Coordinates of C-alpha atoms in Angstrom, one line a residue:
A204 CA 26.4 -7.9 -19.9
M205 CA 25.0 -6.9 -16.6
A206 CA 24.6 -10.3 -15.1
P207 CA 28.2 -10.8 -13.9
A208 CA 28.1 -7.4 -12.1
L209 CA 24.7 -8.0 -10.5
T210 CA 25.5 -11.5 -9.4
A211 CA 28.7 -10.3 -7.7
D212 CA 26.6 -9.2 -4.6
T213 CA 23.4 -10.1 -2.8
V214 CA 19.9 -8.8 -3.6
A215 CA 19.9 -7.1 -0.2
A216 CA 23.2 -5.3 -0.9
W217 CA 22.0 -4.0 -4.2
I218 CA 18.7 -2.8 -2.7
E219 CA 20.6 -1.0 0.0
R220 CA 22.9 0.7 -2.6
L221 CA 20.1 1.7 -4.8
D222 CA 18.1 3.0 -1.9
A223 CA 21.1 5.1 -0.7
A224 CA 21.3 6.5 -4.3
G225 CA 17.6 7.5 -4.2
I226 CA 16.6 4.8 -6.7
P227 CA 13.4 2.9 -5.9
A228 CA 14.1 -0.9 -5.9
G229 CA 12.7 -4.0 -4.5
R230 CA 13.1 -7.8 -4.7
V231 CA 11.1 -9.7 -7.3
R232 CA 9.3 -12.4 -5.3
P233 CA 8.6 -15.9 -6.6
L234 CA 4.9 -16.6 -7.0
D235 CA 4.7 -19.0 -4.1
E236 CA 5.7 -16.2 -1.8
V237 CA 3.3 -13.8 -3.4
Y238 CA 0.4 -16.2 -3.0
A239 CA 1.3 -16.9 0.6
N240 CA 1.6 -13.2 1.6
P241 CA -1.3 -12.2 4.0
Q242 CA -1.3 -8.6 2.7
I243 CA -1.8 -9.8 -0.9
A244 CA -4.8 -11.9 0.3
H245 CA -6.2 -9.1 2.4
L246 CA -6.1 -6.7 -0.7
G247 CA -7.8 -9.3 -2.9
M248 CA -4.9 -9.4 -5.3
I249 CA -5.3 -13.1 -6.2
D250 CA -8.1 -14.1 -8.6
E251 CA -9.4 -17.7 -8.7
V252 CA -10.8 -18.7 -12.1
D253 CA -12.2 -22.0 -13.4
H254 CA -10.3 -23.3 -16.4
P255 CA -12.0 -25.8 -18.7
T256 CA -9.1 -28.3 -18.6
L257 CA -6.9 -27.3 -15.6
G258 CA -9.6 -26.8 -13.0
T259 CA -9.4 -23.9 -10.5
L260 CA -6.4 -21.6 -11.1
R261 CA -5.1 -18.9 -8.7
L262 CA -3.8 -16.0 -10.8
P263 CA -2.3 -12.6 -9.9
G264 CA -5.1 -10.1 -10.2
H265 CA -4.8 -6.7 -11.8
P266 CA -2.7 -4.5 -9.5
L267 CA -4.5 -1.2 -10.1
R268 CA -7.9 -0.5 -8.4
Y269 CA -9.8 2.8 -8.8
S270 CA -12.4 3.9 -6.3
R271 CA -15.0 4.8 -8.9
S272 CA -14.6 2.0 -11.4
T273 CA -15.5 -1.7 -11.5
R274 CA -13.6 -4.5 -13.1
D275 CA -14.8 -7.4 -15.1
D276 CA -14.8 -10.8 -13.5
P277 CA -11.4 -12.5 -14.2
R278 CA -11.3 -15.0 -17.0
P279 CA -9.0 -18.0 -17.4
P280 CA -6.3 -18.0 -20.0
P281 CA -7.5 -19.1 -23.4
L282 CA -7.1 -22.6 -24.7
L283 CA -4.6 -23.0 -27.6
D284 CA -6.0 -21.1 -30.6
E285 CA -9.3 -20.5 -28.8
H286 CA -9.5 -16.9 -30.2
G287 CA -7.4 -17.5 -33.3
D288 CA -10.2 -16.8 -35.8
T289 CA -11.0 -13.5 -34.0
W290 CA -7.4 -12.2 -34.2
L291 CA -6.7 -13.3 -37.7
E292 CA -9.7 -11.6 -39.3

C-alpha cells in the first residue's frame, strides 16, 4: 500500500522531507557498501568467522558496544539442523 507512494520520489527527497519534519531517517545501504565503508572497518563492525563448509565469512558484527562489557567471539551461522535437537527438547 505504501510502495506506490514511496517509489514516486527518490530516497534523497524522502530523507529531506522526513528530516524537515523532524523525523530521523537514513538510507538503508547494501552490504557491499557497508563492508567497503572505512568507518565501519575502523569501528570493528565486521566480524570474520570460519564456517565449516563455506570457509571464511565476513558478517555484520553486533552494533552495540558497552565500555564495561565484553562480548563472546563471533560464531558462524549453524549448519542445517545443527541445533535441532537442542531446540526441540
